[in-house]
Amino acid sequence: MEKNAPVAKLDLKKYSGTWYSLYSIPTIFDKGSRETTTRYTLNKDGFYDVLTTYKKPKDEKIYSRNSKMFPSDEGNNGELQAQFIWPIKVDYWIIELADDYSYVVVGHPDRKFLFIMSRSQTMPKKTHDEIISRCKAKGYEVAKLTAQFRG
Protein backbone atom coordinates (compact mmCIF):
# COMPACT_ATOMS: atom_id res chain seq x y z
CA MET A 1 0.00 0.00 0.00
CA GLU A 2 1.21 3.49 -0.83
CA LYS A 3 1.78 5.95 1.98
CA ASN A 4 -1.17 8.13 2.97
CA ALA A 5 0.55 11.43 3.75
CA PRO A 6 0.08 15.16 3.24
CA VAL A 7 1.91 16.91 0.43
CA ALA A 8 5.25 18.40 1.44
CA LYS A 9 4.69 21.86 -0.06
CA LEU A 10 1.61 24.07 -0.01
CA ASP A 11 1.35 27.70 -1.10
CA LEU A 12 -1.38 29.04 1.20
CA LYS A 13 -2.14 32.01 -1.07
CA LYS A 14 -2.46 29.84 -4.19
CA TYR A 15 -4.77 27.44 -2.31
CA SER A 16 -7.13 30.32 -1.47
CA GLY A 17 -10.22 30.77 -3.57
CA THR A 18 -13.12 28.64 -4.72
CA TRP A 19 -13.06 24.84 -5.01
CA TYR A 20 -15.84 22.57 -6.30
CA SER A 21 -16.21 19.25 -4.51
CA LEU A 22 -16.62 16.81 -7.41
CA TYR A 23 -16.49 13.48 -5.57
CA SER A 24 -16.45 12.62 -1.90
CA ILE A 25 -16.51 10.03 0.81
CA PRO A 26 -18.35 12.49 3.03
CA THR A 27 -17.89 13.48 6.66
CA ILE A 28 -20.88 13.60 9.02
CA PHE A 29 -21.17 17.30 8.12
CA ASP A 30 -21.38 16.58 4.37
CA LYS A 31 -23.57 13.45 4.16
CA GLY A 32 -26.32 13.92 1.59
CA SER A 33 -25.09 17.30 0.38
CA ARG A 34 -24.58 17.98 -3.31
CA GLU A 35 -23.18 20.71 -5.55
CA THR A 36 -20.83 21.66 -2.74
CA THR A 37 -18.61 24.70 -3.27
CA THR A 38 -16.03 25.86 -0.74
CA ARG A 39 -14.31 29.24 -0.65
CA TYR A 40 -11.09 29.57 1.36
CA THR A 41 -10.06 33.11 2.32
CA LEU A 42 -6.65 33.46 3.95
CA ASN A 43 -7.02 36.06 6.71
CA LYS A 44 -4.46 38.33 8.41
CA ASP A 45 -4.14 35.84 11.29
CA GLY A 46 -2.73 33.18 8.94
CA PHE A 47 -5.69 30.78 8.82
CA TYR A 48 -8.58 30.39 6.39
CA ASP A 49 -12.11 31.62 6.85
CA VAL A 50 -14.13 28.98 5.01
CA LEU A 51 -17.56 29.38 3.44
CA THR A 52 -19.20 26.20 2.20
CA THR A 53 -22.37 26.30 0.11
CA TYR A 54 -24.37 23.22 -0.85
CA LYS A 55 -27.76 21.79 -1.70
CA LYS A 56 -29.58 19.03 0.16
CA PRO A 57 -31.19 16.04 -1.60
CA LYS A 58 -34.39 16.93 -3.50
CA ASP A 59 -34.05 20.59 -2.48
CA GLU A 60 -32.87 23.41 -4.77
CA LYS A 61 -32.31 25.89 -1.92
CA ILE A 62 -28.65 26.82 -1.33
CA TYR A 63 -27.46 26.32 2.24
CA SER A 64 -24.22 27.59 3.72
CA ARG A 65 -21.99 27.14 6.74
CA ASN A 66 -18.87 28.84 8.00
CA SER A 67 -15.83 27.10 9.38
CA LYS A 68 -12.11 27.66 9.79
CA MET A 69 -9.05 25.92 8.42
CA PHE A 70 -5.69 26.02 10.16
CA PRO A 71 -2.34 25.35 8.44
CA SER A 72 0.28 23.19 10.11
CA ASP A 73 2.58 24.93 12.56
CA GLU A 74 5.18 25.12 9.79
CA GLY A 75 2.47 26.56 7.52
CA ASN A 76 3.96 25.17 4.32
CA ASN A 77 2.72 21.60 3.96
CA GLY A 78 -0.59 19.88 3.35
CA GLU A 79 -1.30 18.96 6.96
CA LEU A 80 -4.19 21.25 7.87
CA GLN A 81 -6.97 21.09 10.43
CA ALA A 82 -10.62 22.02 9.90
CA GLN A 83 -12.77 23.45 12.66
CA PHE A 84 -16.54 23.18 12.17
CA ILE A 85 -17.42 23.42 15.86
CA TRP A 86 -15.19 25.20 18.38
CA PRO A 87 -12.89 23.90 19.89
CA ILE A 88 -12.81 20.61 17.95
CA LYS A 89 -10.32 20.37 15.07
CA VAL A 90 -10.33 17.59 12.48
CA ASP A 91 -7.30 16.51 10.45
CA TYR A 92 -7.63 17.67 6.85
CA TRP A 93 -4.74 16.39 4.77
CA ILE A 94 -4.03 17.56 1.25
CA ILE A 95 -2.74 14.25 -0.11
CA GLU A 96 -2.47 15.33 -3.73
CA LEU A 97 -2.30 18.72 -5.41
CA ALA A 98 -1.95 19.61 -9.09
CA ASP A 99 1.15 21.69 -9.85
CA ASP A 100 -1.12 24.44 -11.21
CA TYR A 101 -3.57 24.11 -8.27
CA SER A 102 -6.35 23.07 -10.69
CA TYR A 103 -7.36 20.11 -8.50
CA VAL A 104 -6.75 18.88 -4.99
CA VAL A 105 -7.39 15.62 -3.15
CA VAL A 106 -8.16 15.91 0.55
CA GLY A 107 -7.93 12.91 2.85
CA HIS A 108 -7.57 11.95 6.49
CA PRO A 109 -4.82 10.08 8.41
CA ASP A 110 -7.31 7.26 9.17
CA ARG A 111 -8.85 7.41 5.65
CA LYS A 112 -12.25 8.38 7.15
CA PHE A 113 -13.13 10.74 4.30
CA LEU A 114 -11.93 11.78 0.88
CA PHE A 115 -12.66 14.81 -1.29
CA ILE A 116 -11.67 15.33 -4.90
CA MET A 117 -12.01 19.04 -5.62
CA SER A 118 -11.39 21.16 -8.68
CA ARG A 119 -11.36 24.81 -9.67
CA SER A 120 -14.16 23.96 -12.14
CA GLN A 121 -17.29 21.79 -11.96
CA THR A 122 -15.84 19.18 -14.30
CA MET A 123 -12.65 17.18 -14.57
CA PRO A 124 -11.23 15.19 -17.50
CA LYS A 125 -12.10 11.48 -17.16
CA LYS A 126 -8.43 10.50 -17.47
CA THR A 127 -7.46 12.79 -14.56
CA HIS A 128 -10.36 11.46 -12.49
CA ASP A 129 -9.47 7.82 -13.18
CA GLU A 130 -5.79 8.40 -12.32
CA ILE A 131 -6.71 10.11 -9.02
CA ILE A 132 -9.09 7.27 -8.09
CA SER A 133 -6.37 4.72 -8.82
CA ARG A 134 -3.85 6.55 -6.60
CA CYS A 135 -6.38 6.95 -3.77
CA LYS A 136 -7.23 3.25 -3.92
CA ALA A 137 -3.49 2.44 -3.69
CA LYS A 138 -3.35 4.60 -0.53
CA GLY A 139 -6.09 2.51 1.08
CA TYR A 140 -9.17 4.70 0.57
CA GLU A 141 -12.49 2.91 -0.02
CA VAL A 142 -13.04 4.54 -3.41
CA ALA A 143 -16.24 2.52 -4.00
CA LYS A 144 -17.86 4.82 -1.41
CA LEU A 145 -17.17 7.97 -3.47
CA THR A 146 -20.28 9.88 -4.50
CA ALA A 147 -20.52 12.42 -7.33
CA GLN A 148 -21.42 15.93 -6.19
CA PHE A 149 -22.22 17.53 -9.54
CA ARG A 150 -24.28 15.85 -12.24
CA GLY A 151 -22.65 16.35 -15.62
PDB file of C-alpha atoms in Angstrom:
ATOM      1  CA  MET A   1       0.000   0.000   0.000  1.00  0.00           C
ATOM      2  CA  GLU A   2       1.208   3.486  -0.831  1.00  0.00           C
ATOM      3  CA  LYS A   3       1.784   5.948   1.975  1.00  0.00           C
ATOM      4  CA  ASN A   4      -1.171   8.131   2.971  1.00  0.00           C
ATOM      5  CA  ALA A   5       0.550  11.429   3.753  1.00  0.00           C
ATOM      6  CA  PRO A   6       0.075  15.164   3.237  1.00  0.00           C
ATOM      7  CA  VAL A   7       1.910  16.911   0.430  1.00  0.00           C
ATOM      8  CA  ALA A   8       5.252  18.397   1.441  1.00  0.00           C
ATOM      9  CA  LYS A   9       4.694  21.855  -0.063  1.00  0.00           C
ATOM     10  CA  LEU A  10       1.608  24.074  -0.015  1.00  0.00           C
ATOM     11  CA  ASP A  11       1.347  27.698  -1.096  1.00  0.00           C
ATOM     12  CA  LEU A  12      -1.379  29.043   1.199  1.00  0.00           C
ATOM     13  CA  LYS A  13      -2.137  32.012  -1.072  1.00  0.00           C
ATOM     14  CA  LYS A  14      -2.465  29.836  -4.194  1.00  0.00           C
ATOM     15  CA  TYR A  15      -4.765  27.436  -2.315  1.00  0.00           C
ATOM     16  CA  SER A  16      -7.126  30.322  -1.472  1.00  0.00           C
ATOM     17  CA  GLY A  17     -10.223  30.766  -3.573  1.00  0.00           C
ATOM     18  CA  THR A  18     -13.121  28.638  -4.716  1.00  0.00           C
ATOM     19  CA  TRP A  19     -13.064  24.842  -5.012  1.00  0.00           C
ATOM     20  CA  TYR A  20     -15.844  22.566  -6.302  1.00  0.00           C
ATOM     21  CA  SER A  21     -16.210  19.251  -4.512  1.00  0.00           C
ATOM     22  CA  LEU A  22     -16.621  16.815  -7.412  1.00  0.00           C
ATOM     23  CA  TYR A  23     -16.490  13.477  -5.572  1.00  0.00           C
ATOM     24  CA  SER A  24     -16.455  12.621  -1.898  1.00  0.00           C
ATOM     25  CA  ILE A  25     -16.508  10.026   0.811  1.00  0.00           C
ATOM     26  CA  PRO A  26     -18.352  12.495   3.025  1.00  0.00           C
ATOM     27  CA  THR A  27     -17.885  13.479   6.659  1.00  0.00           C
ATOM     28  CA  ILE A  28     -20.878  13.598   9.016  1.00  0.00           C
ATOM     29  CA  PHE A  29     -21.172  17.297   8.121  1.00  0.00           C
ATOM     30  CA  ASP A  30     -21.380  16.576   4.375  1.00  0.00           C
ATOM     31  CA  LYS A  31     -23.575  13.453   4.164  1.00  0.00           C
ATOM     32  CA  GLY A  32     -26.316  13.917   1.594  1.00  0.00           C
ATOM     33  CA  SER A  33     -25.095  17.303   0.382  1.00  0.00           C
ATOM     34  CA  ARG A  34     -24.580  17.977  -3.313  1.00  0.00           C
ATOM     35  CA  GLU A  35     -23.180  20.708  -5.547  1.00  0.00           C
ATOM     36  CA  THR A  36     -20.826  21.661  -2.736  1.00  0.00           C
ATOM     37  CA  THR A  37     -18.610  24.699  -3.272  1.00  0.00           C
ATOM     38  CA  THR A  38     -16.032  25.859  -0.744  1.00  0.00           C
ATOM     39  CA  ARG A  39     -14.309  29.237  -0.646  1.00  0.00           C
ATOM     40  CA  TYR A  40     -11.088  29.568   1.358  1.00  0.00           C
ATOM     41  CA  THR A  41     -10.065  33.108   2.324  1.00  0.00           C
ATOM     42  CA  LEU A  42      -6.648  33.464   3.950  1.00  0.00           C
ATOM     43  CA  ASN A  43      -7.021  36.061   6.711  1.00  0.00           C
ATOM     44  CA  LYS A  44      -4.459  38.326   8.407  1.00  0.00           C
ATOM     45  CA  ASP A  45      -4.138  35.839  11.291  1.00  0.00           C
ATOM     46  CA  GLY A  46      -2.731  33.182   8.945  1.00  0.00           C
ATOM     47  CA  PHE A  47      -5.686  30.783   8.815  1.00  0.00           C
ATOM     48  CA  TYR A  48      -8.580  30.390   6.388  1.00  0.00           C
ATOM     49  CA  ASP A  49     -12.113  31.617   6.846  1.00  0.00           C
ATOM     50  CA  VAL A  50     -14.126  28.979   5.008  1.00  0.00           C
ATOM     51  CA  LEU A  51     -17.563  29.385   3.439  1.00  0.00           C
ATOM     52  CA  THR A  52     -19.203  26.197   2.197  1.00  0.00           C
ATOM     53  CA  THR A  53     -22.367  26.302   0.107  1.00  0.00           C
ATOM     54  CA  TYR A  54     -24.369  23.223  -0.853  1.00  0.00           C
ATOM     55  CA  LYS A  55     -27.760  21.788  -1.701  1.00  0.00           C
ATOM     56  CA  LYS A  56     -29.582  19.025   0.158  1.00  0.00           C
ATOM     57  CA  PRO A  57     -31.186  16.037  -1.599  1.00  0.00           C
ATOM     58  CA  LYS A  58     -34.387  16.929  -3.495  1.00  0.00           C
ATOM     59  CA  ASP A  59     -34.053  20.589  -2.483  1.00  0.00           C
ATOM     60  CA  GLU A  60     -32.869  23.408  -4.766  1.00  0.00           C
ATOM     61  CA  LYS A  61     -32.308  25.891  -1.921  1.00  0.00           C
ATOM     62  CA  ILE A  62     -28.651  26.819  -1.328  1.00  0.00           C
ATOM     63  CA  TYR A  63     -27.461  26.318   2.242  1.00  0.00           C
ATOM     64  CA  SER A  64     -24.220  27.591   3.718  1.00  0.00           C
ATOM     65  CA  ARG A  65     -21.986  27.145   6.738  1.00  0.00           C
ATOM     66  CA  ASN A  66     -18.873  28.844   7.996  1.00  0.00           C
ATOM     67  CA  SER A  67     -15.826  27.095   9.379  1.00  0.00           C
ATOM     68  CA  LYS A  68     -12.108  27.659   9.788  1.00  0.00           C
ATOM     69  CA  MET A  69      -9.046  25.915   8.417  1.00  0.00           C
ATOM     70  CA  PHE A  70      -5.688  26.019  10.157  1.00  0.00           C
ATOM     71  CA  PRO A  71      -2.344  25.345   8.441  1.00  0.00           C
ATOM     72  CA  SER A  72       0.276  23.189  10.113  1.00  0.00           C
ATOM     73  CA  ASP A  73       2.583  24.932  12.559  1.00  0.00           C
ATOM     74  CA  GLU A  74       5.180  25.118   9.789  1.00  0.00           C
ATOM     75  CA  GLY A  75       2.467  26.564   7.521  1.00  0.00           C
ATOM     76  CA  ASN A  76       3.962  25.174   4.322  1.00  0.00           C
ATOM     77  CA  ASN A  77       2.722  21.596   3.962  1.00  0.00           C
ATOM     78  CA  GLY A  78      -0.590  19.878   3.350  1.00  0.00           C
ATOM     79  CA  GLU A  79      -1.297  18.956   6.960  1.00  0.00           C
ATOM     80  CA  LEU A  80      -4.186  21.246   7.868  1.00  0.00           C
ATOM     81  CA  GLN A  81      -6.968  21.094  10.433  1.00  0.00           C
ATOM     82  CA  ALA A  82     -10.616  22.021   9.903  1.00  0.00           C
ATOM     83  CA  GLN A  83     -12.766  23.447  12.655  1.00  0.00           C
ATOM     84  CA  PHE A  84     -16.538  23.176  12.168  1.00  0.00           C
ATOM     85  CA  ILE A  85     -17.417  23.415  15.865  1.00  0.00           C
ATOM     86  CA  TRP A  86     -15.194  25.200  18.379  1.00  0.00           C
ATOM     87  CA  PRO A  87     -12.893  23.904  19.890  1.00  0.00           C
ATOM     88  CA  ILE A  88     -12.810  20.611  17.946  1.00  0.00           C
ATOM     89  CA  LYS A  89     -10.323  20.371  15.071  1.00  0.00           C
ATOM     90  CA  VAL A  90     -10.329  17.589  12.478  1.00  0.00           C
ATOM     91  CA  ASP A  91      -7.298  16.506  10.445  1.00  0.00           C
ATOM     92  CA  TYR A  92      -7.629  17.672   6.848  1.00  0.00           C
ATOM     93  CA  TRP A  93      -4.739  16.386   4.771  1.00  0.00           C
ATOM     94  CA  ILE A  94      -4.025  17.562   1.253  1.00  0.00           C
ATOM     95  CA  ILE A  95      -2.737  14.253  -0.108  1.00  0.00           C
ATOM     96  CA  GLU A  96      -2.471  15.332  -3.734  1.00  0.00           C
ATOM     97  CA  LEU A  97      -2.296  18.725  -5.412  1.00  0.00           C
ATOM     98  CA  ALA A  98      -1.951  19.611  -9.088  1.00  0.00           C
ATOM     99  CA  ASP A  99       1.151  21.685  -9.854  1.00  0.00           C
ATOM    100  CA  ASP A 100      -1.119  24.445 -11.211  1.00  0.00           C
ATOM    101  CA  TYR A 101      -3.566  24.114  -8.272  1.00  0.00           C
ATOM    102  CA  SER A 102      -6.348  23.072 -10.691  1.00  0.00           C
ATOM    103  CA  TYR A 103      -7.359  20.115  -8.498  1.00  0.00           C
ATOM    104  CA  VAL A 104      -6.752  18.877  -4.991  1.00  0.00           C
ATOM    105  CA  VAL A 105      -7.386  15.617  -3.152  1.00  0.00           C
ATOM    106  CA  VAL A 106      -8.163  15.908   0.545  1.00  0.00           C
ATOM    107  CA  GLY A 107      -7.932  12.915   2.847  1.00  0.00           C
ATOM    108  CA  HIS A 108      -7.572  11.947   6.488  1.00  0.00           C
ATOM    109  CA  PRO A 109      -4.822  10.075   8.415  1.00  0.00           C
ATOM    110  CA  ASP A 110      -7.314   7.260   9.168  1.00  0.00           C
ATOM    111  CA  ARG A 111      -8.850   7.405   5.652  1.00  0.00           C
ATOM    112  CA  LYS A 112     -12.245   8.380   7.155  1.00  0.00           C
ATOM    113  CA  PHE A 113     -13.133  10.743   4.303  1.00  0.00           C
ATOM    114  CA  LEU A 114     -11.928  11.781   0.877  1.00  0.00           C
ATOM    115  CA  PHE A 115     -12.661  14.808  -1.294  1.00  0.00           C
ATOM    116  CA  ILE A 116     -11.675  15.329  -4.903  1.00  0.00           C
ATOM    117  CA  MET A 117     -12.009  19.037  -5.620  1.00  0.00           C
ATOM    118  CA  SER A 118     -11.386  21.155  -8.682  1.00  0.00           C
ATOM    119  CA  ARG A 119     -11.363  24.811  -9.666  1.00  0.00           C
ATOM    120  CA  SER A 120     -14.156  23.957 -12.142  1.00  0.00           C
ATOM    121  CA  GLN A 121     -17.293  21.795 -11.964  1.00  0.00           C
ATOM    122  CA  THR A 122     -15.839  19.179 -14.303  1.00  0.00           C
ATOM    123  CA  MET A 123     -12.652  17.176 -14.573  1.00  0.00           C
ATOM    124  CA  PRO A 124     -11.232  15.187 -17.504  1.00  0.00           C
ATOM    125  CA  LYS A 125     -12.098  11.484 -17.156  1.00  0.00           C
ATOM    126  CA  LYS A 126      -8.434  10.496 -17.473  1.00  0.00           C
ATOM    127  CA  THR A 127      -7.458  12.792 -14.564  1.00  0.00           C
ATOM    128  CA  HIS A 128     -10.358  11.459 -12.493  1.00  0.00           C
ATOM    129  CA  ASP A 129      -9.470   7.823 -13.177  1.00  0.00           C
ATOM    130  CA  GLU A 130      -5.791   8.395 -12.318  1.00  0.00           C
ATOM    131  CA  ILE A 131      -6.711  10.114  -9.021  1.00  0.00           C
ATOM    132  CA  ILE A 132      -9.087   7.275  -8.094  1.00  0.00           C
ATOM    133  CA  SER A 133      -6.368   4.724  -8.816  1.00  0.00           C
ATOM    134  CA  ARG A 134      -3.850   6.548  -6.605  1.00  0.00           C
ATOM    135  CA  CYS A 135      -6.384   6.949  -3.772  1.00  0.00           C
ATOM    136  CA  LYS A 136      -7.227   3.248  -3.916  1.00  0.00           C
ATOM    137  CA  ALA A 137      -3.494   2.444  -3.691  1.00  0.00           C
ATOM    138  CA  LYS A 138      -3.350   4.603  -0.532  1.00  0.00           C
ATOM    139  CA  GLY A 139      -6.092   2.512   1.080  1.00  0.00           C
ATOM    140  CA  TYR A 140      -9.171   4.695   0.571  1.00  0.00           C
ATOM    141  CA  GLU A 141     -12.489   2.910  -0.024  1.00  0.00           C
ATOM    142  CA  VAL A 142     -13.042   4.541  -3.411  1.00  0.00           C
ATOM    143  CA  ALA A 143     -16.240   2.518  -3.999  1.00  0.00           C
ATOM    144  CA  LYS A 144     -17.855   4.821  -1.410  1.00  0.00           C
ATOM    145  CA  LEU A 145     -17.170   7.967  -3.466  1.00  0.00           C
ATOM    146  CA  THR A 146     -20.277   9.880  -4.498  1.00  0.00           C
ATOM    147  CA  ALA A 147     -20.515  12.415  -7.329  1.00  0.00           C
ATOM    148  CA  GLN A 148     -21.424  15.928  -6.187  1.00  0.00           C
ATOM    149  CA  PHE A 149     -22.217  17.526  -9.542  1.00  0.00           C
ATOM    150  CA  ARG A 150     -24.277  15.846 -12.242  1.00  0.00           C
ATOM    151  CA  GLY A 151     -22.653  16.345 -15.619  1.00  0.00           C
TER     152      GLY A 151
END
